[in-house]
PDB file of N, CA and C in Angstrom:
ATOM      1  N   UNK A 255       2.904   1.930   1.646  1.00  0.00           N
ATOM      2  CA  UNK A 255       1.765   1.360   2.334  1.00  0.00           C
ATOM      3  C   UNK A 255       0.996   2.403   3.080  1.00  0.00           C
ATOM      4  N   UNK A 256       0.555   3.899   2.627  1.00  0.00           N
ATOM      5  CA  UNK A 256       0.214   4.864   3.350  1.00  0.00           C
ATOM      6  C   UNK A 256       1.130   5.100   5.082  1.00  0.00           C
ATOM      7  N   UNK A 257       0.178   5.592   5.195  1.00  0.00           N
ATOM      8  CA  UNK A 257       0.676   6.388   6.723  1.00  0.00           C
ATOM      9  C   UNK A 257       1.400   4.997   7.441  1.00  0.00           C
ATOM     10  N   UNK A 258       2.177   5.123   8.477  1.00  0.00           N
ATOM     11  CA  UNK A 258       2.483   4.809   9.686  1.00  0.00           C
ATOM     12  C   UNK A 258       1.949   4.802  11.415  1.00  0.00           C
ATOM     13  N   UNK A 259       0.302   5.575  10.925  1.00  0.00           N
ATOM     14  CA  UNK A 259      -0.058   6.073  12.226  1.00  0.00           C
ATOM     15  C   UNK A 259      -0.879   4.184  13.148  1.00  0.00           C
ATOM     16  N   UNK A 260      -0.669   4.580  14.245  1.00  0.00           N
ATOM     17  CA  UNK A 260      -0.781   2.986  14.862  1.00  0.00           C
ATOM     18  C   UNK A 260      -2.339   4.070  15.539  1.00  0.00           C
ATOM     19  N   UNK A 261      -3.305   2.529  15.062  1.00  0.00           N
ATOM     20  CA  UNK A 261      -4.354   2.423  15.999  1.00  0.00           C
ATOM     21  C   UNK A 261      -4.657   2.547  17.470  1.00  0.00           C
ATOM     22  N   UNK A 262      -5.108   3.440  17.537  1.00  0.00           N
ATOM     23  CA  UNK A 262      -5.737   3.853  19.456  1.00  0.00           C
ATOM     24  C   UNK A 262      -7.080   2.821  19.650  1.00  0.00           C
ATOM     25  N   UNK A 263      -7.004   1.950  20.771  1.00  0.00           N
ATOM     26  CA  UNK A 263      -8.234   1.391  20.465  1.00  0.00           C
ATOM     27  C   UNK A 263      -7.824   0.567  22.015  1.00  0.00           C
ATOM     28  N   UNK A 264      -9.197   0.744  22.819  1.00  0.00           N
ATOM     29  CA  UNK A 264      -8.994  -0.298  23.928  1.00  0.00           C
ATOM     30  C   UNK A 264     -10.049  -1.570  23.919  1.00  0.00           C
ATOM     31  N   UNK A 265      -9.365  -2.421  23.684  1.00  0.00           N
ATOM     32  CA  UNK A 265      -9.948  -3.918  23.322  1.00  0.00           C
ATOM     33  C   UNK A 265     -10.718  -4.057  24.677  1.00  0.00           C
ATOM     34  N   UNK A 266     -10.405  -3.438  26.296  1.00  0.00           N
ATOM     35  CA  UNK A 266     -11.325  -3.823  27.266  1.00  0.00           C
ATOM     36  C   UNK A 266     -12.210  -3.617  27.193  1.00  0.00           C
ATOM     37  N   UNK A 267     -12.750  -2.115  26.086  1.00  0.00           N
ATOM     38  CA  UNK A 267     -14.012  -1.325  26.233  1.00  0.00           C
ATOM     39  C   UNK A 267     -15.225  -2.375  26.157  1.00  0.00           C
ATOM     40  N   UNK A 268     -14.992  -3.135  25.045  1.00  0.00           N
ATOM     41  CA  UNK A 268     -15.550  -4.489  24.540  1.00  0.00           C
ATOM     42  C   UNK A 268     -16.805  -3.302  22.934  1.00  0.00           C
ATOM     43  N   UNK A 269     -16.507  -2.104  22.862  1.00  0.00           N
ATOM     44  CA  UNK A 269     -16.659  -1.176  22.006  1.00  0.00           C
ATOM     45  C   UNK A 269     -16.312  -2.210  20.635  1.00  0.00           C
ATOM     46  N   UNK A 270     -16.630  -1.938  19.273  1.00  0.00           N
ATOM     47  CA  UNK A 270     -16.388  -2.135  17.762  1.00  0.00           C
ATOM     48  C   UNK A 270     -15.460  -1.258  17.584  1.00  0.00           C
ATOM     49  N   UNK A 271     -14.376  -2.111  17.296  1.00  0.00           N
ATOM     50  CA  UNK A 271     -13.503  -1.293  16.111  1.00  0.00           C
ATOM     51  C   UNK A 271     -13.946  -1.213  14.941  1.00  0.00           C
ATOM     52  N   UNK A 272     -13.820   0.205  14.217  1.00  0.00           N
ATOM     53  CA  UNK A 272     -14.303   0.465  12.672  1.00  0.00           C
ATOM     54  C   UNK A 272     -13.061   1.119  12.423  1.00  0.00           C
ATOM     55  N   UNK A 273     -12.361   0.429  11.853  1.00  0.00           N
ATOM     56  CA  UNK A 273     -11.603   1.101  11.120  1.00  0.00           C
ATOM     57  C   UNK A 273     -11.728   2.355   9.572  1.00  0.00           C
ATOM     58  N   UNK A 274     -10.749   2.728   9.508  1.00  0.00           N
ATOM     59  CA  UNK A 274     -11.476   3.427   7.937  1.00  0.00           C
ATOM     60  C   UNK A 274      -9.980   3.702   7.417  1.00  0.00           C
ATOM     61  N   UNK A 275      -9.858   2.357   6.514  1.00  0.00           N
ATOM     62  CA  UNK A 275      -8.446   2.275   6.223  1.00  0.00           C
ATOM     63  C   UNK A 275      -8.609   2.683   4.503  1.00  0.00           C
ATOM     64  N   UNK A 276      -7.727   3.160   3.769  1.00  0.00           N
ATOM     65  CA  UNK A 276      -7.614   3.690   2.344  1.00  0.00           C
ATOM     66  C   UNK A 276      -6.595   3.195   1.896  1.00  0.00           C
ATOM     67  N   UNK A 277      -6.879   2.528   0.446  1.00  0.00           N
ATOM     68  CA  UNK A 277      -5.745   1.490  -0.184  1.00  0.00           C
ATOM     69  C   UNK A 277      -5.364   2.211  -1.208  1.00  0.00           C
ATOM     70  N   UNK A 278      -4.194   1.929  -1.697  1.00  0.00           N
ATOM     71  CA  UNK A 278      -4.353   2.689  -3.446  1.00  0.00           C
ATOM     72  C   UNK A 278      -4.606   1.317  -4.331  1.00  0.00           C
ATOM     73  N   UNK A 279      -4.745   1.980  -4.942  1.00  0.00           N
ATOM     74  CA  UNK A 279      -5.647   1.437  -6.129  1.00  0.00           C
ATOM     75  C   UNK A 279      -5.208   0.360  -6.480  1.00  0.00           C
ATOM     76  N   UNK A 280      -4.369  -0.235  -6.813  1.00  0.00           N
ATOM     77  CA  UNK A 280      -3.674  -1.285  -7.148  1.00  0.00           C
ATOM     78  C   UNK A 280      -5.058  -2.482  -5.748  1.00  0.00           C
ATOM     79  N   UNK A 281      -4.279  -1.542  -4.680  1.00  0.00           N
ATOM     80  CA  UNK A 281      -4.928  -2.794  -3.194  1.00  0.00           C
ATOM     81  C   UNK A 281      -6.001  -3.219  -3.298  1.00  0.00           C
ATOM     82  N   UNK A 282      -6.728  -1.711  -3.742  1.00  0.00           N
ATOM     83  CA  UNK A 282      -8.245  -1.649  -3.702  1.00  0.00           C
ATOM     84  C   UNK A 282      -8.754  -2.437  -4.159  1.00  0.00           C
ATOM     85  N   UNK A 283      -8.339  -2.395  -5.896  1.00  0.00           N
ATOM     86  CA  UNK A 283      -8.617  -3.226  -6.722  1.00  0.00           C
ATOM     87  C   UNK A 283      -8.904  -5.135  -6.743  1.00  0.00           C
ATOM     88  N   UNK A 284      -7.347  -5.714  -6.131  1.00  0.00           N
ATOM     89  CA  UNK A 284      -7.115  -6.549  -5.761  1.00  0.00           C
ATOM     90  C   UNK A 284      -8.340  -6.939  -4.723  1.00  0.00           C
ATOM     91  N   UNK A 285      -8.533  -6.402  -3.710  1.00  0.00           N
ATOM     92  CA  UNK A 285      -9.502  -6.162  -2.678  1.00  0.00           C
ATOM     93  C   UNK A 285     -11.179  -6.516  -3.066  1.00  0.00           C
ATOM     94  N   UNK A 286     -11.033  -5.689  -3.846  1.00  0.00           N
ATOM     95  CA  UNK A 286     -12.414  -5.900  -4.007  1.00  0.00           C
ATOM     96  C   UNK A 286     -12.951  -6.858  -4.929  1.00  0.00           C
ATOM     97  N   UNK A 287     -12.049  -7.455  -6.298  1.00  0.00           N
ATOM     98  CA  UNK A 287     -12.101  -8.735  -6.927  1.00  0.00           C
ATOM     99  C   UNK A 287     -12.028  -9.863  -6.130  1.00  0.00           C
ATOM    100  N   UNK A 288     -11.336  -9.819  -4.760  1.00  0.00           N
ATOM    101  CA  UNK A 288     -11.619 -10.659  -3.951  1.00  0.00           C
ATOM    102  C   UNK A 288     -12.476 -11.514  -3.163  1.00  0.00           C
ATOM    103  N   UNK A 289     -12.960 -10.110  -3.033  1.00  0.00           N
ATOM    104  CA  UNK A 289     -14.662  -9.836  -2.262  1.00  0.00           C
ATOM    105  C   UNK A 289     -15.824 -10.579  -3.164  1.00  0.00           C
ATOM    106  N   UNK A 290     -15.674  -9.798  -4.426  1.00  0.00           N
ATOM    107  CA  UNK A 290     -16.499  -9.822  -5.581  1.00  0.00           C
ATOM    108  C   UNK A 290     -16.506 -11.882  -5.986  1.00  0.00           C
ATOM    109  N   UNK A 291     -15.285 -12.349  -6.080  1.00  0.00           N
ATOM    110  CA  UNK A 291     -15.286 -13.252  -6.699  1.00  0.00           C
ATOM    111  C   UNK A 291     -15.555 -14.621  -5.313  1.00  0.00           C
ATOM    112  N   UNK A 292     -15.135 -14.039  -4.333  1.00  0.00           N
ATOM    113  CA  UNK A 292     -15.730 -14.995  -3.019  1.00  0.00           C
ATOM    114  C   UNK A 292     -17.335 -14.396  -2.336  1.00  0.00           C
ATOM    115  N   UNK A 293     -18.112 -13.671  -2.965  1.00  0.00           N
ATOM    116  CA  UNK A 293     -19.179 -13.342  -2.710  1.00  0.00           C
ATOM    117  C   UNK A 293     -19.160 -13.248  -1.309  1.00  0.00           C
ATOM    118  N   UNK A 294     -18.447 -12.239  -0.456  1.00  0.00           N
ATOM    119  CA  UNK A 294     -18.747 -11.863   0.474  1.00  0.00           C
ATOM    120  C   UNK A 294     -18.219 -10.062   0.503  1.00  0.00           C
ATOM    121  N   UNK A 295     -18.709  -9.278   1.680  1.00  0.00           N
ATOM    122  CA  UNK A 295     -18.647  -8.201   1.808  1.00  0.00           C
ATOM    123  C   UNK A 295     -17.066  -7.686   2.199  1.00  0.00           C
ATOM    124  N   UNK A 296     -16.405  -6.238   2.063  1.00  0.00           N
ATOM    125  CA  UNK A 296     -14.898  -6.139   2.609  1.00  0.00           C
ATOM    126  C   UNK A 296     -14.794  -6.338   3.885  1.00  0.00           C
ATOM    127  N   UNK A 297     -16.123  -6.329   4.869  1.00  0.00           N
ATOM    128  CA  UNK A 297     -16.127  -6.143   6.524  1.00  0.00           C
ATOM    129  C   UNK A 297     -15.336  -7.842   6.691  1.00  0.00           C
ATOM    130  N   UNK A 298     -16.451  -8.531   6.047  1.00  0.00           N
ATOM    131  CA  UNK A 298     -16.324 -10.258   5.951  1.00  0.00           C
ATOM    132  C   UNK A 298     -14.817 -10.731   5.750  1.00  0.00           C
ATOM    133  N   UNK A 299     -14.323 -10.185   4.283  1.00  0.00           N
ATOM    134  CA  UNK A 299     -12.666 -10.164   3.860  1.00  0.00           C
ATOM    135  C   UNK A 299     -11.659  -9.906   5.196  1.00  0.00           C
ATOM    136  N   UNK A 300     -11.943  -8.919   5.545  1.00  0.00           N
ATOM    137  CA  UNK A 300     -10.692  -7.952   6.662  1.00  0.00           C
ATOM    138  C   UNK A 300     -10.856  -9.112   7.671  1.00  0.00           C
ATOM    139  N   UNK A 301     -12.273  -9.843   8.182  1.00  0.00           N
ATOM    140  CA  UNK A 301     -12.186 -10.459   9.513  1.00  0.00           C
ATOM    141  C   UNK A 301     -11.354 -11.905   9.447  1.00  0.00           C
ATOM    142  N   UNK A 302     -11.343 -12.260   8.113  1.00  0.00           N
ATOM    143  CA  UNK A 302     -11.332 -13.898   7.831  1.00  0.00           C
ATOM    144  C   UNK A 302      -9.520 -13.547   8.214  1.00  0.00           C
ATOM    145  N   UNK A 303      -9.155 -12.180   7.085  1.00  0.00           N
ATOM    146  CA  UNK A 303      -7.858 -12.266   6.658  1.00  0.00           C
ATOM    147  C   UNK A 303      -6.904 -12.351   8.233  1.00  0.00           C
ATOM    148  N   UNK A 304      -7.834 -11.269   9.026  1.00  0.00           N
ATOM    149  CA  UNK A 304      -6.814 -11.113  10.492  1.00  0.00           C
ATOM    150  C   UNK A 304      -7.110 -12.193  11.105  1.00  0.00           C
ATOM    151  N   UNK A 305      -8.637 -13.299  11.381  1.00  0.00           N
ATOM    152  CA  UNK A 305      -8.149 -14.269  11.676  1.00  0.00           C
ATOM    153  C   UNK A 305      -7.205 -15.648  11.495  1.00  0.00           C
ATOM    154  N   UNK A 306      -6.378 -15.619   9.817  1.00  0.00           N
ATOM    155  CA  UNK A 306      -5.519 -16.202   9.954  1.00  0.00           C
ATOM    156  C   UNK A 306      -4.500 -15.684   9.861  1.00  0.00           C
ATOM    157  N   UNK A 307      -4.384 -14.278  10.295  1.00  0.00           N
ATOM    158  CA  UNK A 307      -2.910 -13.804  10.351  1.00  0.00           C
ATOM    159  C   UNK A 307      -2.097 -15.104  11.335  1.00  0.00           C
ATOM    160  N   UNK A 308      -0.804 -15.271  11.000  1.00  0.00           N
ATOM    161  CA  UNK A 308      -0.432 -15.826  12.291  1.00  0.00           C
ATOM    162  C   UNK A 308       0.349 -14.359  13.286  1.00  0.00           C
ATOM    163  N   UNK A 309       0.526 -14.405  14.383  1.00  0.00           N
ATOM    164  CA  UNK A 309       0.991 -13.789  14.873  1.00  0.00           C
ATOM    165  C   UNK A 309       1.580 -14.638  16.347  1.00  0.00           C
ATOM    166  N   UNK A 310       2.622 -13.902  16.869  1.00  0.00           N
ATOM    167  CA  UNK A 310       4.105 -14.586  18.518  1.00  0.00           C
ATOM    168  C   UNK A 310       3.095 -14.242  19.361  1.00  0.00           C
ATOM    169  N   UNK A 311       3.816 -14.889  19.956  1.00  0.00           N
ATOM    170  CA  UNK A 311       3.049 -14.844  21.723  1.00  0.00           C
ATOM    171  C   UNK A 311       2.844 -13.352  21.810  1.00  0.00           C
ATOM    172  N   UNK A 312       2.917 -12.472  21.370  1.00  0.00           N
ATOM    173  CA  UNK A 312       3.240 -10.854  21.969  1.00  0.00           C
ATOM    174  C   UNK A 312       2.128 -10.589  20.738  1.00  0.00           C
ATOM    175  N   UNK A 313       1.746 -11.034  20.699  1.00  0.00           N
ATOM    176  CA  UNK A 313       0.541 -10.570  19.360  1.00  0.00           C
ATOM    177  C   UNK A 313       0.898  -9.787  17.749  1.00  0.00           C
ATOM    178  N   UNK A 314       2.240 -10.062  17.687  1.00  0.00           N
ATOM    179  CA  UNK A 314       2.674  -9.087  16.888  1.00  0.00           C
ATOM    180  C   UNK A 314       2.618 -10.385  15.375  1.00  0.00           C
ATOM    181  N   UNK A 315       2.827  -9.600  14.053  1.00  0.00           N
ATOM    182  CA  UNK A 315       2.690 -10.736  13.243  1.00  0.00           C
ATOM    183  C   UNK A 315       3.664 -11.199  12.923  1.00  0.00           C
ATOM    184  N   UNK A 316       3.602 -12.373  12.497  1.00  0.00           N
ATOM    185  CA  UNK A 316       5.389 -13.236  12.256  1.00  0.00           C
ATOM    186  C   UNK A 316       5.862 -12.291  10.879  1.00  0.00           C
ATOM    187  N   UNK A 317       5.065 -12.187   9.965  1.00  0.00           N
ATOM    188  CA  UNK A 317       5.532 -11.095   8.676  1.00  0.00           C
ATOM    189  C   UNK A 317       6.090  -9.956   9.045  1.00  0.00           C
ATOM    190  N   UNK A 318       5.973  -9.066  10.506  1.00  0.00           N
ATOM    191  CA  UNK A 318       6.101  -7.909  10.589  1.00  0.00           C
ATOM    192  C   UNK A 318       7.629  -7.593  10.282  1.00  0.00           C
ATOM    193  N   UNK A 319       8.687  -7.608  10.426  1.00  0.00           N
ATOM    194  CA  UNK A 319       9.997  -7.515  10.211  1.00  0.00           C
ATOM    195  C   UNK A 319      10.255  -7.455   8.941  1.00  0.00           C
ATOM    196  N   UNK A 320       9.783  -7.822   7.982  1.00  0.00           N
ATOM    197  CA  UNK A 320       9.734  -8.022   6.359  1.00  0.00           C
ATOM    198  C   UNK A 320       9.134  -6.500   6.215  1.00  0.00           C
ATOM    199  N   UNK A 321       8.026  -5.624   6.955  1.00  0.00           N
ATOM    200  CA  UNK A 321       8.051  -4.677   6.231  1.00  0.00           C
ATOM    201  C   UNK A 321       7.867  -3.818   7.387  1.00  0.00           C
ATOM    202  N   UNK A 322       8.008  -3.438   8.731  1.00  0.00           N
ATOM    203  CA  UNK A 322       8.630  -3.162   9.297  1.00  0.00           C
ATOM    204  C   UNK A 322       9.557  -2.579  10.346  1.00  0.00           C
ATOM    205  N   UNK A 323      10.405  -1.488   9.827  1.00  0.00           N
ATOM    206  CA  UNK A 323      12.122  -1.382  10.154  1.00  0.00           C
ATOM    207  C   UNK A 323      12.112  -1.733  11.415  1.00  0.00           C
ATOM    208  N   UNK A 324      13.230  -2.323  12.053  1.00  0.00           N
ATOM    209  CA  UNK A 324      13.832  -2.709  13.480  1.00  0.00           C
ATOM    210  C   UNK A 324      13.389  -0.731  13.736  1.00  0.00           C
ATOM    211  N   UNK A 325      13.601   0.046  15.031  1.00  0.00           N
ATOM    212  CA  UNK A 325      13.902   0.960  15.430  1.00  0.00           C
ATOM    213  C   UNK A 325      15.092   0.830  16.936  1.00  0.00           C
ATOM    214  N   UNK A 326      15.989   1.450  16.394  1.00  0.00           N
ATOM    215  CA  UNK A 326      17.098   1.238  17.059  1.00  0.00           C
ATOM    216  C   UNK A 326      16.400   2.225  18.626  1.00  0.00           C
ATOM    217  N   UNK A 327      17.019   1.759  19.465  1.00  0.00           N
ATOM    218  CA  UNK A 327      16.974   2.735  20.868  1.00  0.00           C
ATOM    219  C   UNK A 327      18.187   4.082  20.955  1.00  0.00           C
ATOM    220  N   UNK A 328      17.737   4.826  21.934  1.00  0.00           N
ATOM    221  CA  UNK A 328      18.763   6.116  22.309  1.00  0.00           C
ATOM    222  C   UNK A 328      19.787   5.357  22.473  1.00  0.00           C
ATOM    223  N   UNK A 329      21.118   6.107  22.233  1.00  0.00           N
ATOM    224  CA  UNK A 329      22.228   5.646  22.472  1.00  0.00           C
ATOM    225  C   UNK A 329      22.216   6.192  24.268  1.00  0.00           C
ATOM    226  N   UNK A 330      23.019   5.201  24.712  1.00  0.00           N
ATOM    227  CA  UNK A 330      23.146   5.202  26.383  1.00  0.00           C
ATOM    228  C   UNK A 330      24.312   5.899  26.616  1.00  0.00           C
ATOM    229  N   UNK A 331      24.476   7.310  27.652  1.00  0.00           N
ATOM    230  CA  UNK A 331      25.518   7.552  27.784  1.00  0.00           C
ATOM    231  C   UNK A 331      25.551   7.712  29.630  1.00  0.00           C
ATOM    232  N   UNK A 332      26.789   8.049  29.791  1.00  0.00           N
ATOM    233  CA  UNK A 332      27.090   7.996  31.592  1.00  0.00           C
ATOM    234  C   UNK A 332      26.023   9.058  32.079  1.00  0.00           C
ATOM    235  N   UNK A 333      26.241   9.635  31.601  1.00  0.00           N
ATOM    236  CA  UNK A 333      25.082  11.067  32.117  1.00  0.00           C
ATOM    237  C   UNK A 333      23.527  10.783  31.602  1.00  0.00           C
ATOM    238  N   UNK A 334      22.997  10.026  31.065  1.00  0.00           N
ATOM    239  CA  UNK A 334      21.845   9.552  31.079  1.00  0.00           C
ATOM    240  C   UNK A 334      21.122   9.316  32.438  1.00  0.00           C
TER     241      UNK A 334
END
């Protein structure tokens, strides 16, 4: 699913997020027959799709665990 890098972005600014995300081809593809066959633009696609993401009280998405990994914490020792 490309990179891992997490979005910097302060939602107070009340600023536009623009993302500039890159799919491979397979996504793209999929993506844009999407677009193409619901006659609307990818800006239009991305907004509909995150507004029915579901996502927990913590804003995170209920899918996220499916792809993913838990990250375990430091192990705790006395001298910590």
């Amino acid at each position: 699913m490309g990179g891992r890098s997490v979005p910097t972005y302060d939602p107070t600014s009340g600023a536009k997020y623009t993302p500039n995300p890159r799919f491979d081809a397979e996504r793209g593809a999929k993506l844009v027959k999407a677009c193409q066959t619901s006659n609307i633009n990818v800006t239009a696609m991305l907004s509909i799709l995150i507004d029915k993401m579901e996502v927990d009280k913590d804003g995170r998405p209920v899918w996220a665990d499916e792809y993913v990994p838990a990250q375990e914490g430091l192990p705790i020792t006395k001298d910590s």
